[in-house]
PDB file of C-alpha atoms in Angstrom:
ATOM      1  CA  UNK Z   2     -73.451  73.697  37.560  1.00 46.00           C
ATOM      2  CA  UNK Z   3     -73.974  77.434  38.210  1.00 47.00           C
ATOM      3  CA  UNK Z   4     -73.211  78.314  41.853  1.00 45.00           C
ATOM      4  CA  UNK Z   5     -76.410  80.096  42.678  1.00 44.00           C
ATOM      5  CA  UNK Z   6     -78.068  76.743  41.418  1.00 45.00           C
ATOM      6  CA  UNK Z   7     -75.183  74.769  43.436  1.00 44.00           C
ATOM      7  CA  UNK Z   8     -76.414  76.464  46.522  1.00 44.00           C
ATOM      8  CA  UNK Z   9     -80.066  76.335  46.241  1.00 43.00           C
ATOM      9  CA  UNK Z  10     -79.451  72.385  45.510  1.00 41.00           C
ATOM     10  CA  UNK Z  11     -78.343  71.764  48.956  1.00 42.00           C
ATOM     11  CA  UNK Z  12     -81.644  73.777  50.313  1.00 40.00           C
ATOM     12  CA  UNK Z  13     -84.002  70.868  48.897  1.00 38.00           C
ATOM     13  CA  UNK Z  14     -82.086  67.582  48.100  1.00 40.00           C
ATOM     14  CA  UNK Z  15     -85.147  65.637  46.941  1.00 40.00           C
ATOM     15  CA  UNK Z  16     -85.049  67.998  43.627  1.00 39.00           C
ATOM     16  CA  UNK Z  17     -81.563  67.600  42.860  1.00 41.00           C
ATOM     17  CA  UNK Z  18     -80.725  65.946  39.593  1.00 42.00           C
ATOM     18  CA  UNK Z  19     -77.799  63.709  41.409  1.00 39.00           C
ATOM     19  CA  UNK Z  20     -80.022  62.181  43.529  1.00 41.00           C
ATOM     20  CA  UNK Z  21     -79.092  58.479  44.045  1.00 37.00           C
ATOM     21  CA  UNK Z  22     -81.233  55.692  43.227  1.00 39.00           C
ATOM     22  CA  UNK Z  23     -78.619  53.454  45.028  1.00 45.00           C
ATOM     23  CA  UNK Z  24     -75.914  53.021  47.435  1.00 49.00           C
ATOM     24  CA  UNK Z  25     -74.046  55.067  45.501  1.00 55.00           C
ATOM     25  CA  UNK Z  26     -74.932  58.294  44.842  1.00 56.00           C
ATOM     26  CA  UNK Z  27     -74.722  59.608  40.588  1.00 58.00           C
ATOM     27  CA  UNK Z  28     -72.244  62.440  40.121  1.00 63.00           C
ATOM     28  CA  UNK Z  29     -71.123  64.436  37.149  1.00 64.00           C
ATOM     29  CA  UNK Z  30     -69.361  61.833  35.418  1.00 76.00           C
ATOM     30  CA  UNK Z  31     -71.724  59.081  35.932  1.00 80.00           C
ATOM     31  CA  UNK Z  32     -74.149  58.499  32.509  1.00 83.00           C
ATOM     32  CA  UNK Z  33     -76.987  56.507  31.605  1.00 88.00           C
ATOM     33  CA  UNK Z  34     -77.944  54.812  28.371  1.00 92.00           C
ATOM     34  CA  UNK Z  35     -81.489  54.463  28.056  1.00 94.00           C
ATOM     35  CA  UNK Z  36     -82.664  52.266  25.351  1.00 96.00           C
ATOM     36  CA  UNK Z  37     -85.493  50.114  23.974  1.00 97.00           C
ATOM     37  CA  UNK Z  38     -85.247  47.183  21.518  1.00 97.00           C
ATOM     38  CA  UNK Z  39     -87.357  45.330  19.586  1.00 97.00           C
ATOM     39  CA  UNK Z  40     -85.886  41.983  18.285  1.00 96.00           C
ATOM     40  CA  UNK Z  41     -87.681  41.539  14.772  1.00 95.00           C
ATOM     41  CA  UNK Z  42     -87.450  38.764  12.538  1.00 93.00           C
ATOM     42  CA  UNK Z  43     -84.805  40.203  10.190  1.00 94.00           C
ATOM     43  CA  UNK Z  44     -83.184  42.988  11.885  1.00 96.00           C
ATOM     44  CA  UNK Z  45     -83.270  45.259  15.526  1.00 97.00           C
ATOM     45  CA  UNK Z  46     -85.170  47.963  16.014  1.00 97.00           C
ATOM     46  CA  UNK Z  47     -83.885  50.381  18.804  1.00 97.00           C
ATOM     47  CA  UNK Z  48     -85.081  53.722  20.065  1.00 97.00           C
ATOM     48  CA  UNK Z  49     -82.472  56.076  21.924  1.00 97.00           C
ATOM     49  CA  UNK Z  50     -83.210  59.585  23.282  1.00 96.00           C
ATOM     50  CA  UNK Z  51     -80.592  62.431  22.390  1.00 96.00           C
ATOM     51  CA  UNK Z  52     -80.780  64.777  25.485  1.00 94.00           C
ATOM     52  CA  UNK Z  53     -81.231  68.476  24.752  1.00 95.00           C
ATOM     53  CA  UNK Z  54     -78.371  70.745  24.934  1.00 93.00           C
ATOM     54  CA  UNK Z  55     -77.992  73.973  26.723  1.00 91.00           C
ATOM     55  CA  UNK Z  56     -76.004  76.989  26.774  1.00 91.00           C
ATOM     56  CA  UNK Z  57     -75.099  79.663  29.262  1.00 88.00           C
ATOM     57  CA  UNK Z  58     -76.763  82.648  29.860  1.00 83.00           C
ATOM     58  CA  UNK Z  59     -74.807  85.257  31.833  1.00 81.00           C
ATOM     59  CA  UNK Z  60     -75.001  85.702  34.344  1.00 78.00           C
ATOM     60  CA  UNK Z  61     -76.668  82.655  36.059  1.00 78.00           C
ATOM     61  CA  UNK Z  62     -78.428  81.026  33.525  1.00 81.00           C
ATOM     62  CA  UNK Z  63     -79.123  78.735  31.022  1.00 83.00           C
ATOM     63  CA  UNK Z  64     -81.072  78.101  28.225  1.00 87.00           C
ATOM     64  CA  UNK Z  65     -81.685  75.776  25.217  1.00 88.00           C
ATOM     65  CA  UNK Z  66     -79.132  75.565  22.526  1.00 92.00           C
ATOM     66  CA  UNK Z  67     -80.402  72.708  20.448  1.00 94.00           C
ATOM     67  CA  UNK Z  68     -83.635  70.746  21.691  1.00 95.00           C
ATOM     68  CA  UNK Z  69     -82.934  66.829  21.689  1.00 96.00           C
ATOM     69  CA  UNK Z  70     -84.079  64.227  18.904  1.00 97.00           C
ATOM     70  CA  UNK Z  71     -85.436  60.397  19.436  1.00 97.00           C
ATOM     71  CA  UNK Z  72     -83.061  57.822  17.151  1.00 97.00           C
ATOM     72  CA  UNK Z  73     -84.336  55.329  15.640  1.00 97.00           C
ATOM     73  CA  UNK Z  74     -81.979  52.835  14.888  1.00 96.00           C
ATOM     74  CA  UNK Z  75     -82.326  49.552  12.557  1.00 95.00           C
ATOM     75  CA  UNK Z  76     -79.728  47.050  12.081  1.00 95.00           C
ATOM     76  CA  UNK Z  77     -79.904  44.272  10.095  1.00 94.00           C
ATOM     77  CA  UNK Z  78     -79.431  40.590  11.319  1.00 95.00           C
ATOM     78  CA  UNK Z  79     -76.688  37.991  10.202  1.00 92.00           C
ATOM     79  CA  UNK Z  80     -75.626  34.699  10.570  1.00 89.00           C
ATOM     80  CA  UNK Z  81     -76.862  34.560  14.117  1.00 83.00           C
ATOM     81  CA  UNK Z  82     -76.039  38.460  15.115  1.00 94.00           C
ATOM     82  CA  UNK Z  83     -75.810  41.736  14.034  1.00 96.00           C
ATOM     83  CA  UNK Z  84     -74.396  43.558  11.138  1.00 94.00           C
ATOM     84  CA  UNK Z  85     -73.369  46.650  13.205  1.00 94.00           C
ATOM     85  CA  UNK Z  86     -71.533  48.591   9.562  1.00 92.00           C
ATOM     86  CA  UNK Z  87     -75.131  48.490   7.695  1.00 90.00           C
ATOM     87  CA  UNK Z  88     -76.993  49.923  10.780  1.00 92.00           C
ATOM     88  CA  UNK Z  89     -79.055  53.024   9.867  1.00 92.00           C
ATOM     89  CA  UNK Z  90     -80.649  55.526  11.653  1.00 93.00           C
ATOM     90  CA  UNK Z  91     -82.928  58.371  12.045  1.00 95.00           C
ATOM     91  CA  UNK Z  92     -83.472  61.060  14.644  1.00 95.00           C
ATOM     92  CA  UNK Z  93     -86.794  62.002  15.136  1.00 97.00           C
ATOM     93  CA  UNK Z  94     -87.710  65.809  16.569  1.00 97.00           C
ATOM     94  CA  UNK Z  95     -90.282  66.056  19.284  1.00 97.00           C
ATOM     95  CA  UNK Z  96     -93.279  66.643  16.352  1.00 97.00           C
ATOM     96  CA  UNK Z  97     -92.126  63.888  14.241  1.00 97.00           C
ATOM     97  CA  UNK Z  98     -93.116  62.072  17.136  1.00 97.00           C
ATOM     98  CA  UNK Z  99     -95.456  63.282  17.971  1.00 96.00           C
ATOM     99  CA  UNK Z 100     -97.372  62.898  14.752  1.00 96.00           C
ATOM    100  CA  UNK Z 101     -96.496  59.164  14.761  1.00 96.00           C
ATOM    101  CA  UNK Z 102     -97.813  58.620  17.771  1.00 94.00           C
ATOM    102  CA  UNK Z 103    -101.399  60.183  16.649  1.00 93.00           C
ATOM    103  CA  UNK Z 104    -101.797  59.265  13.117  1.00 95.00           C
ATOM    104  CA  UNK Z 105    -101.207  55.714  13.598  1.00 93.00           C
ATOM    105  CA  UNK Z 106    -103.886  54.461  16.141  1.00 91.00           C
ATOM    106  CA  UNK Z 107    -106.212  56.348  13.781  1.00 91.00           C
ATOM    107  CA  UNK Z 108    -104.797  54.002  10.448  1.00 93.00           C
ATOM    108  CA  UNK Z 109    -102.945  56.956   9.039  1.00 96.00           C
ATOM    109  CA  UNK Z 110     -99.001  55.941   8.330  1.00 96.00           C
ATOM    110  CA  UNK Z 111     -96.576  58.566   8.523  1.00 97.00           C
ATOM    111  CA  UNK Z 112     -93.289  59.087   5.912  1.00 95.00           C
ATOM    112  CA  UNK Z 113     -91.093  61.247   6.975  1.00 95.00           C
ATOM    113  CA  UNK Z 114     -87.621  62.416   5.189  1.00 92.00           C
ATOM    114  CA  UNK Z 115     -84.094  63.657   5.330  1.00 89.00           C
ATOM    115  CA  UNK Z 116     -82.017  65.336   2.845  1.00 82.00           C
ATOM    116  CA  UNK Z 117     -79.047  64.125   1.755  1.00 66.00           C
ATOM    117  CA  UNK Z 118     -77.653  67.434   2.910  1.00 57.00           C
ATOM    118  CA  UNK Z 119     -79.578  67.994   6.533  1.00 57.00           C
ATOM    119  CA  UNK Z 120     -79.033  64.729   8.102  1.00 50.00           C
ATOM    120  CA  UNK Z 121     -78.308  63.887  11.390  1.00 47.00           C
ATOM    121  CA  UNK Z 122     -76.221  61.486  13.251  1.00 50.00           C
ATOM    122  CA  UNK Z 123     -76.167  59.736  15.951  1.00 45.00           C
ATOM    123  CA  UNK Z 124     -74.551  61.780  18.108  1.00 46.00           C
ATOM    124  CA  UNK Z 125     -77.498  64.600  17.002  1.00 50.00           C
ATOM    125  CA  UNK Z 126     -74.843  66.888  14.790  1.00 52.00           C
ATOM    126  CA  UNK Z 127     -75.901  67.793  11.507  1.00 49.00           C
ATOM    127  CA  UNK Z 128     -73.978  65.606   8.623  1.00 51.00           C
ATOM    128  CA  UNK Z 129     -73.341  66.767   5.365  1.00 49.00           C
ATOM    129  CA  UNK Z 130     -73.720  64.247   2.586  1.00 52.00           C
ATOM    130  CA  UNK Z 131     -74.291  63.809  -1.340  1.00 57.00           C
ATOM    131  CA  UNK Z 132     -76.160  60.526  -1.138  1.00 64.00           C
ATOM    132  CA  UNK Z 133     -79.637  59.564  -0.880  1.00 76.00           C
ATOM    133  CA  UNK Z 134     -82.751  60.665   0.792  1.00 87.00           C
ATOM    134  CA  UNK Z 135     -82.891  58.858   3.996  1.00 89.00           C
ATOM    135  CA  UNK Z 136     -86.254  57.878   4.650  1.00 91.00           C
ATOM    136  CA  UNK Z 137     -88.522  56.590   7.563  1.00 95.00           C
ATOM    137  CA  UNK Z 138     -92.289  54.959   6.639  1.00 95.00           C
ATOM    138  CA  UNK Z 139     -93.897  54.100   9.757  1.00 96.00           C
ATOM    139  CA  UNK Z 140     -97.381  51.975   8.757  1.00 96.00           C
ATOM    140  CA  UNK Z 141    -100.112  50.067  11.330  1.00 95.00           C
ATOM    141  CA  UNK Z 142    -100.565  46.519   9.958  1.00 94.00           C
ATOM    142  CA  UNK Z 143    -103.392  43.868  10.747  1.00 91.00           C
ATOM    143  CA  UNK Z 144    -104.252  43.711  15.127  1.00 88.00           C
ATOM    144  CA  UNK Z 145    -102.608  46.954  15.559  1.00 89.00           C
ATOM    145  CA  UNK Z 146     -99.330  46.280  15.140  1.00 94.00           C
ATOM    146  CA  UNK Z 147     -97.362  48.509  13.254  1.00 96.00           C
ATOM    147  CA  UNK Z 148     -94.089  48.497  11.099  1.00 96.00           C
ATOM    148  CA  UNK Z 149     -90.779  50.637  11.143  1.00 97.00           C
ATOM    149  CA  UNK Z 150     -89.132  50.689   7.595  1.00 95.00           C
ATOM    150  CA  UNK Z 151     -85.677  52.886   7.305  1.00 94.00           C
ATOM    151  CA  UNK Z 152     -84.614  53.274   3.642  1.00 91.00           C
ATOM    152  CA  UNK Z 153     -82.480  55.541   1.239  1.00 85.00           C
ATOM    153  CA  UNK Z 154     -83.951  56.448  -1.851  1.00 78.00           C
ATOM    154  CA  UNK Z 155     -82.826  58.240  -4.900  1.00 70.00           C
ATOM    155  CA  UNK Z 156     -83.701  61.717  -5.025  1.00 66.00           C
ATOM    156  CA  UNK Z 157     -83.973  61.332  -8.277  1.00 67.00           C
ATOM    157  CA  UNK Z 158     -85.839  58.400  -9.273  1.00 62.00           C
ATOM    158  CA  UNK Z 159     -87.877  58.097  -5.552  1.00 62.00           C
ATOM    159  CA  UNK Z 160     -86.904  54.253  -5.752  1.00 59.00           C
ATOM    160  CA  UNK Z 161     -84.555  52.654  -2.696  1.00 67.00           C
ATOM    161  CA  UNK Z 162     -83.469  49.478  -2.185  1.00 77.00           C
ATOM    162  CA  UNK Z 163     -86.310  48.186   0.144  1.00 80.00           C
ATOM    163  CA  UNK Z 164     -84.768  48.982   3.411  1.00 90.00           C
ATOM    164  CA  UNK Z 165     -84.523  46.917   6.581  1.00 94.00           C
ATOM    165  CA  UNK Z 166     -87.961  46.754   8.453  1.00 95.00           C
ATOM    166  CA  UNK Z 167     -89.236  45.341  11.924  1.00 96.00           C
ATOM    167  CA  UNK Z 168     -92.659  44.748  13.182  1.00 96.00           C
ATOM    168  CA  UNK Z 169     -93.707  46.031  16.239  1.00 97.00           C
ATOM    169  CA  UNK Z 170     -96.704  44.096  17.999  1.00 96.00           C
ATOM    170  CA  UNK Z 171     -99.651  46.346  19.214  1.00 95.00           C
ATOM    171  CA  UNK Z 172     -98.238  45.780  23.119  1.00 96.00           C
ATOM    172  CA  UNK Z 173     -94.769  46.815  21.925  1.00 97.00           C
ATOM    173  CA  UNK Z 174     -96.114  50.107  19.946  1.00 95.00           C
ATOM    174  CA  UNK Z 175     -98.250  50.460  22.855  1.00 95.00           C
ATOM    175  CA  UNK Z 176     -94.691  50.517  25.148  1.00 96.00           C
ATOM    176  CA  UNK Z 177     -93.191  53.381  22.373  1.00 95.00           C
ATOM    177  CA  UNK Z 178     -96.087  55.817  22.859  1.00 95.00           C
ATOM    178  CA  UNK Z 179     -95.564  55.503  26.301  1.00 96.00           C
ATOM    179  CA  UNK Z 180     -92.087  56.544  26.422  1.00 96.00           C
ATOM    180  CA  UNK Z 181     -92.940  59.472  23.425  1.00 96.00           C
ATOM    181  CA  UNK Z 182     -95.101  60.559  26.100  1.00 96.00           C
ATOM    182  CA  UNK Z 183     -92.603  60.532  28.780  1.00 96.00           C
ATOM    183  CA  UNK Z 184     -89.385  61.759  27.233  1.00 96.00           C
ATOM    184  CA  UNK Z 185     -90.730  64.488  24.801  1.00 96.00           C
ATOM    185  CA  UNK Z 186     -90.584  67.218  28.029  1.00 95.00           C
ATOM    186  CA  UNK Z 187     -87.163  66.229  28.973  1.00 95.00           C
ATOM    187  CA  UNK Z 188     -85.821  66.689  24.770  1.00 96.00           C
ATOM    188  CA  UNK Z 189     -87.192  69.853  25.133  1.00 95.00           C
ATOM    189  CA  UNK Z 190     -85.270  70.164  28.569  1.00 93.00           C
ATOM    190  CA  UNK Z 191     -88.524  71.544  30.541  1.00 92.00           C
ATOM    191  CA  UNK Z 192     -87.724  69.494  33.731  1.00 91.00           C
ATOM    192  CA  UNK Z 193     -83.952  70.777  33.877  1.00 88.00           C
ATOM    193  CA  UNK Z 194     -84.757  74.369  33.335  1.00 87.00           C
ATOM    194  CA  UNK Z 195     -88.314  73.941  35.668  1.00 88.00           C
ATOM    195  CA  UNK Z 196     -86.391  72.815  38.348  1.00 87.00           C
ATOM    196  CA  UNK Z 197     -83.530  75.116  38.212  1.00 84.00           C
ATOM    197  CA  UNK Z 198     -86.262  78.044  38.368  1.00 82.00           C
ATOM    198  CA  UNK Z 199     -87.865  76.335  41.446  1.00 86.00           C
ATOM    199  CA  UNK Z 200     -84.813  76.183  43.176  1.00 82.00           C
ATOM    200  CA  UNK Z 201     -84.249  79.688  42.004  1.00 80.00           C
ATOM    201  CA  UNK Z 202     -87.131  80.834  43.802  1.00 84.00           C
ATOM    202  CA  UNK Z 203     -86.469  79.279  47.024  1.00 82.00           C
ATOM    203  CA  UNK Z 204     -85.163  82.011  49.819  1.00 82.00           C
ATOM    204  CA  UNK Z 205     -81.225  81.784  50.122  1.00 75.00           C
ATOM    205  CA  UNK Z 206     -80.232  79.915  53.305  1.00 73.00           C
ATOM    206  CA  UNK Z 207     -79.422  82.440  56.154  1.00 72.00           C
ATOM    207  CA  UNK Z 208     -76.665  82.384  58.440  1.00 64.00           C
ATOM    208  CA  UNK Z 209     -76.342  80.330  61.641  1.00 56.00           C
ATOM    209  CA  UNK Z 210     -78.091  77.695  62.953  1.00 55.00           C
ATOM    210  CA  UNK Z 211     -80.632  76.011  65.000  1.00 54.00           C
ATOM    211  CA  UNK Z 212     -79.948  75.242  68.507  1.00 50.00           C
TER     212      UNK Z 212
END
């Protein structure tokens, strides 16, 4: 943490980022991993946010380096669990999500596609690969439910092998647009950088003390 930031934290400890939601108080090395399933009939469905990353700016700030991604991850069932090695994933920018969480209330599905050569992993770095198009067909079904297909296709040929889907019921979906909602500022890192600049403009504390 930059020290004018450092200082400014101690000023107004309701702001600060390592404020503790329990006994014991979140530091530097302490790490969350937020996450919501759906359980489908064939396979999990699981959405993961990829925070934001930032980069210095000289000489006390900091800015966006790369703007964080949603995952979408689908992994197939078998023989009671999971077959982790055929999970597959895809990391959705803020306006990916965006768009799926407009078009489909109004009955409009949404494809959307990677490269074999711009994909990303799950860590968020860009892969390079000769494979197939990875692609992600998001569709409302019957009582507003809606349905998460991941697939790689042939460039080629445009066929794939049918993919591994899961059906989200309309309270579920209702649950993901929810969290779109919530988590799109902080992939864009708004609240980091907003409340670094409100600390920023609080006076610096003086000397002394009271009494």
């Amino acid at each position: 943490m930059l020290p004018l930031v450092r200082s400014r934290l101690r000023l107004l400890p309701s702001l600060s980022p390592l404020r503790p939601f329990s006994s014991k108080p979140f530091n530097g090395n302490t790490r969350g991993f937020p996450a919501y399933r759906i359980y489908g009939h064939d396979a999990l469905l699981n959405f993961k946010p990829i925070l934001p990353t930032f980069k210095a700016a000289p000489p006390d700030s900091f800015a966006i380096q790369r703007e964080g991604r949603l995952l979408v991850e689908l992994t197939p069932k078998i023989n009671g669990g999971f077959d982790w090695n055929k999970q597959v994933n895809f990391a959705c920018t803020v306006e990916e999500c965006a768009l799926i969480q407009h078009q489909l209330p109004a009955g409009h599905p949404v494809e959307l596609t990677r490269r074999a050569d711009d994909m990303v992993n799950n860590t968020g770095n860009i892969a390079s690969s000769s494979g197939p198009d990875k692609v992600l067909y998001v569709a409302p079904t019957e009582g507003a439910s809606v349905t998460f297909t991941l697939d790689y296709v042939d460039p080629n040929t445009g066929l794939g092998d049918g993919g591994i889907t899961v059906k989200l019921m309309a309270g579920e979906f209702g649950v993901m647009q929810n969290l779109i909602t919530w988590v799109t500022p902080h992939l864009l890192g708004w609240p980091a950088m907003i409340e670094c600049n409100t600390l920023f403009s609080l006076p610096q504390p003086q000397g002394g003390g009271m009494g």
